Coordinates of C-alpha atoms and ligand atoms in Angstrom, one line a residue:
X686 CA -6.6 3.8 -12.7
X687 CA -7.1 0.4 -14.4
X688 CA -4.6 -0.9 -17.0
X689 CA -5.1 -4.2 -18.9
X690 CA -2.1 -6.0 -20.4
X691 CA -2.9 -8.5 -23.1
X692 CA -0.6 -10.9 -25.0
X693 CA 0.1 -14.5 -25.4
X694 CA 1.9 -16.7 -22.8
X695 CA 5.5 -15.6 -22.5
X696 CA 5.0 -12.2 -24.2
X697 CA 6.3 -10.5 -21.1
X698 CA 3.1 -9.5 -19.3
X699 CA 4.3 -10.3 -15.8
X700 CA 7.7 -8.7 -16.4
X701 CA 6.2 -5.5 -17.7
X702 CA 3.3 -5.3 -15.2
X703 CA 5.8 -5.3 -12.3
X704 CA 7.4 -2.2 -13.9
X705 CA 4.1 -0.5 -14.6
X706 CA 2.9 -1.2 -11.1
X707 CA 5.9 0.5 -9.7
X708 CA 5.9 3.5 -12.0
X709 CA 2.2 4.3 -11.8
X710 CA 1.7 3.1 -8.2
X711 CA -0.8 0.4 -9.1
X712 CA -1.5 -3.1 -7.6
X713 CA -0.2 -5.8 -9.9
X714 CA -3.0 -8.4 -10.2
X715 CA -1.8 -11.5 -12.0
X716 CA -4.5 -14.1 -12.4
X717 CA -1.9 -16.8 -12.9
X718 CA 0.0 -15.7 -9.7
X719 CA -3.2 -15.7 -7.6
X720 CA -4.1 -19.2 -8.9
X721 CA -0.5 -20.5 -8.1
X722 CA -0.7 -19.0 -4.6
X723 CA -4.1 -20.7 -4.1
X724 CA -2.5 -24.0 -5.3
X725 CA 0.4 -23.6 -2.9
X726 CA -1.9 -22.9 0.0
X727 CA -4.1 -25.9 -0.9
X728 CA -7.4 -23.9 -1.2
X729 CA -10.5 -25.3 -2.9
X730 CA -10.0 -22.9 -5.8
X731 CA -6.4 -24.0 -6.1
X732 CA -7.4 -27.7 -6.2
X733 CA -10.1 -27.0 -8.8
X734 CA -7.7 -25.0 -11.0
X735 CA -4.8 -27.4 -10.9
X736 CA -5.8 -29.8 -13.7
X737 CA -6.7 -27.0 -16.1
X738 CA -3.4 -25.2 -15.5
X739 CA -1.2 -28.3 -15.8
X740 CA -2.8 -29.2 -19.1
X741 CA -2.5 -25.6 -20.6
X742 CA -6.3 -25.1 -20.6
X743 CA -8.2 -22.2 -19.2
X744 CA -9.7 -22.4 -15.7
X745 CA -13.5 -22.0 -16.0
X746 CA -14.8 -18.4 -16.3
X747 CA -16.9 -18.4 -13.2
X748 CA -14.1 -19.3 -10.9
X749 CA -11.8 -16.7 -12.4
X750 CA -14.3 -13.9 -12.4
X751 CA -15.2 -14.4 -8.7
X752 CA -11.5 -14.5 -7.8
X753 CA -10.6 -11.4 -9.9
X754 CA -13.6 -9.3 -8.9
X755 CA -12.5 -9.8 -5.2
X756 CA -8.9 -8.9 -6.1
X757 CA -9.9 -5.7 -7.9
X758 CA -12.1 -4.7 -5.0
X759 CA -9.2 -5.2 -2.6
X760 CA -7.0 -3.1 -4.9
X761 CA -9.7 -0.4 -4.8
X762 CA -9.8 -0.4 -8.6
X763 CA -6.3 0.9 -8.8
X764 CA -4.5 -1.9 -10.6
X765 CA -2.7 -3.4 -13.6
X766 CA -4.4 -6.6 -14.8
X767 CA -2.1 -9.4 -16.0
X768 CA -3.7 -12.5 -17.6
X769 CA -7.3 -11.3 -17.1
X770 CA -9.5 -11.0 -19.0
X771 CA -8.7 -14.0 -21.1
X772 CA -12.1 -14.7 -22.7
X773 CA -14.8 -12.5 -24.1
X774 CA -17.1 -13.6 -21.2
X775 CA -14.4 -12.4 -18.7
X776 CA -14.0 -9.1 -20.6
X777 CA -17.8 -8.5 -20.5
X778 CA -17.9 -9.2 -16.7
X779 CA -14.9 -6.9 -16.1
X780 CA -16.7 -4.1 -17.9
X781 CA -19.8 -4.6 -15.8
X782 CA -18.0 -4.8 -12.6
X783 CA -16.0 -1.6 -13.3
X784 CA -19.1 0.3 -14.3
X785 CA -20.9 -0.8 -11.1
X786 CA -18.0 0.8 -9.3
X787 CA -18.1 4.0 -11.5
X788 CA -14.8 3.0 -13.0
X789 CA -13.5 2.1 -16.5
X790 CA -10.4 0.7 -18.2
X791 CA -8.0 3.6 -18.7
X792 CA -5.6 1.8 -21.0
X793 CA -5.3 -1.5 -22.8
X794 CA -1.8 -2.6 -23.9
X795 CA -1.4 -5.5 -26.3
X796 CA 2.0 -7.2 -26.5
X797 CA 2.5 -8.3 -30.1
X798 CA 4.9 -11.2 -30.6
X799 CA 5.3 -14.1 -32.9
X800 CA 4.8 -17.7 -31.5
X801 CA 8.2 -18.7 -32.7
X802 CA 9.9 -16.5 -30.0
X803 CA 7.6 -17.7 -27.2
X804 CA 8.7 -21.3 -26.7
X805 CA 12.3 -20.4 -25.7
X806 CA 11.1 -17.6 -23.4
X807 CA 8.8 -20.0 -21.6
X808 CA 11.0 -23.1 -21.4
X809 CA 13.9 -20.9 -20.2
X810 CA 11.9 -19.0 -17.6
X811 CA 12.6 -19.5 -13.9
X812 CA 10.5 -17.8 -11.3
X813 CA 10.5 -17.3 -7.5
X814 CA 7.7 -19.3 -5.9
X815 CA 7.8 -16.9 -2.9
X816 CA 7.8 -13.4 -4.4
X817 CA 6.9 -14.2 -8.1
X818 CA 10.1 -12.4 -9.4
X819 CA 10.7 -13.6 -13.0
X820 CA 14.1 -14.6 -14.6
X821 CA 15.4 -16.3 -17.7
X822 CA 18.3 -18.7 -18.1
X823 CA 19.7 -16.7 -21.1
X824 CA 18.3 -13.1 -21.0
X825 CA 17.7 -12.3 -17.3
X826 CA 19.9 -14.3 -15.1
X827 CA 19.9 -13.9 -11.3
X828 CA 23.1 -12.8 -9.7
X829 CA 23.5 -16.2 -8.1
X830 CA 22.4 -19.1 -10.3
X831 CA 19.1 -20.6 -9.1
X832 CA 18.5 -18.0 -6.3
X833 CA 16.1 -15.1 -6.3
X834 CA 17.9 -11.7 -6.2
X835 CA 15.0 -10.2 -4.3
X836 CA 14.2 -12.6 -1.5
X837 CA 17.0 -15.3 -1.6
X838 CA 14.5 -18.2 -2.2
X839 CA 15.3 -21.1 -4.6
X840 CA 14.0 -20.4 -8.2
X841 CA 11.8 -23.0 -9.9
X842 CA 10.5 -23.8 -13.3
X843 CA 6.7 -23.6 -13.6
X844 CA 5.1 -27.0 -14.2
X845 CA 3.2 -25.5 -17.2
X846 CA 6.5 -24.3 -18.8
X847 CA 7.3 -27.8 -20.2
X848 CA 7.4 -27.9 -24.0
X849 CA 4.2 -30.0 -24.5
X850 CA 2.1 -27.8 -22.1
X851 CA 3.6 -24.6 -23.7
X852 CA 2.3 -25.8 -27.1
X853 CA -1.2 -26.4 -25.6
X854 CA -1.1 -22.9 -23.9
X855 CA -0.4 -21.2 -27.2
X856 CA -3.2 -23.1 -28.9
X857 CA -5.6 -22.1 -26.1
X858 CA -4.5 -18.5 -26.5
X859 CA -5.3 -18.5 -30.2
X860 CA -8.6 -20.3 -29.8
X861 CA -10.0 -18.4 -26.8
X862 CA -8.0 -15.4 -25.8
X863 CA -7.0 -13.6 -29.0
X864 CA -10.7 -12.8 -29.5
X865 CA -10.5 -10.4 -26.5
X866 CA -8.7 -7.9 -28.6
X867 CA -11.6 -8.0 -31.1
X868 CA -14.0 -7.5 -28.2
X869 CA -12.4 -4.3 -27.1
X870 CA -11.9 -3.0 -30.7
X871 CA -15.6 -3.6 -31.3
X872 CA -16.4 -1.5 -28.2
X873 CA -14.2 1.3 -29.6
X874 CA -11.5 1.0 -27.0
X875 CA -8.1 2.3 -28.1
X876 CA -5.5 -0.5 -27.9
X877 CA -1.9 0.4 -27.5
X878 CA 0.1 -2.1 -29.7
X879 CA 3.6 -2.8 -28.5
X880 CA 6.3 -4.7 -30.3
X881 CA 7.2 -7.3 -27.6
X882 CA 10.0 -8.9 -29.5
X883 CA 12.4 -6.1 -28.5
X884 CA 14.5 -6.3 -25.3
X885 CA 12.8 -6.1 -21.9
X886 CA 13.9 -2.5 -21.3
X887 CA 13.0 -1.4 -24.9
X888 CA 9.5 -2.8 -24.4
X889 CA 9.2 -1.0 -21.1
X890 CA 10.2 2.3 -22.7
X891 CA 7.7 1.8 -25.5
X892 CA 4.9 1.1 -23.0
X893 CA 5.8 4.0 -20.7
X894 CA 6.0 6.4 -23.7
X895 CA 2.5 5.5 -24.8
X896 CA 1.0 5.5 -21.3
X897 CA 2.7 8.8 -20.4
X898 CA 1.0 10.3 -23.5
X899 CA -2.4 9.1 -22.4
X900 CA -1.9 10.1 -18.7
X901 CA -0.9 13.7 -19.7
X902 CA -3.4 14.0 -22.7
Ligands
AP5_1166 P1 -0.5 -17.1 -16.4 O1 0.4 -17.3 -15.3 O2 -1.3 -15.9 -16.6 O3 0.4 -17.5 -17.7 P2 0.4 -16.8 -19.2 O4 -0.6 -15.8 -19.5 O5 0.4 -18.0 -20.0 O6 1.6 -15.9 -19.1 P3 3.0 -16.2 -18.6 O7 3.0 -15.9 -17.1 O8 3.4 -17.5 -19.0 O9 3.8 -15.2 -19.5 P4 4.1 -13.6 -19.4 O10 3.5 -13.0 -20.6 O11 3.7 -13.1 -18.0 O12 5.6 -13.6 -19.6 P5 6.8 -13.3 -18.5 O13 6.8 -11.8 -18.2 O14 6.7 -14.2 -17.4 O15 -1.5 -18.3 -16.4 C1 -1.2 -19.6 -16.2 C2 -2.4 -20.5 -16.2 O16 -3.4 -20.1 -15.3 C3 -3.2 -20.5 -17.6 O17 -2.6 -21.4 -18.5 C4 -4.6 -20.9 -17.1 O18 -4.7 -22.3 -16.9 C5 -4.7 -20.2 -15.8 N1 -5.3 -18.8 -15.9 C6 -4.6 -17.7 -15.6 N2 -5.4 -16.6 -15.8 C7 -6.6 -17.1 -16.3 C8 -7.8 -16.6 -16.8 N3 -8.0 -15.2 -16.8 N4 -8.8 -17.4 -17.2 C9 -8.6 -18.7 -17.2 N5 -7.5 -19.4 -16.8 C10 -6.5 -18.6 -16.3 O19 8.1 -13.6 -19.4 C11 8.3 -14.9 -19.9 C12 9.9 -15.1 -19.9 O20 10.4 -14.3 -21.0 C13 10.6 -14.7 -18.7 O21 11.7 -15.6 -18.5 C14 11.2 -13.3 -19.0 O22 12.4 -13.1 -18.3 C15 11.4 -13.4 -20.5 N6 11.1 -12.1 -21.2 C16 10.1 -11.3 -20.9 N7 10.1 -10.2 -21.8 C17 11.2 -10.4 -22.6 C18 11.8 -9.7 -23.6 N8 11.3 -8.5 -24.0 N9 12.9 -10.2 -24.2 C19 13.5 -11.4 -23.8 N10 13.0 -12.1 -22.8 C20 11.9 -11.6 -22.2

């Protein structure tokens, strides 16, 4: 099963993908997490991606496509995709790769949210560099301040969650990524729109309800 989660930075893709992965037994493939892990490990890909990520721009398609095709292969095509595809070129390549493997996208979920809500979500986010768990200083606090509930490591603020980079990321989303929804609509995919301004657990319930319907249909 392949599920794609779309939505702007801070919409809750990572938060919801972790829950989807658990419920439907899928591998959570976050392009952002894979890039951050490459950076932490000092790989060539990580070095090439750094300046794009830190300035809120997209990493070039070819680097991302190669990285994600490898990840999807390792997951044996049983995955929930978070942050990929992010351009129409990436969406086209994903379709080709899946059809080469005799697979297809089973569901596309689009998290709908106004930009005005996103800045506070992103600047207040804290995440675990070791296990990628996600917290928020107001809405999802860890049990002990600054410490990951799951693995006990020190939480950090992402370098691209500073206000000026957040502004650029939102611009990049509207200029390059929003068109991916149009790409899928044009290809007659059904997109499951979700009101992502509701609380985390309400958003999860809305997504589960729509996906359960699809799975049992
Ligand atoms: P990436 O890591 O993918 O960042 P993003 O898409 O900008 O998404 P985020 O991780 O910021 O947000 P999210 O939607 O996952 O929200 P989250 O659940 O964390 O990409 C980073 C960079 O890598 C890009 O800028 C680019 O340079 C590069 N990159 C990655 N993929 C690429 C690609 N395919 N092509 C090219 N370049 C690529 O939630 C955010 C916060 O809000 C958290 O604190 C959370 O607790 C809180 N929250 C979540 N849901 C709710 C809710 N319902 N109510 C209240 N608070 C909530």
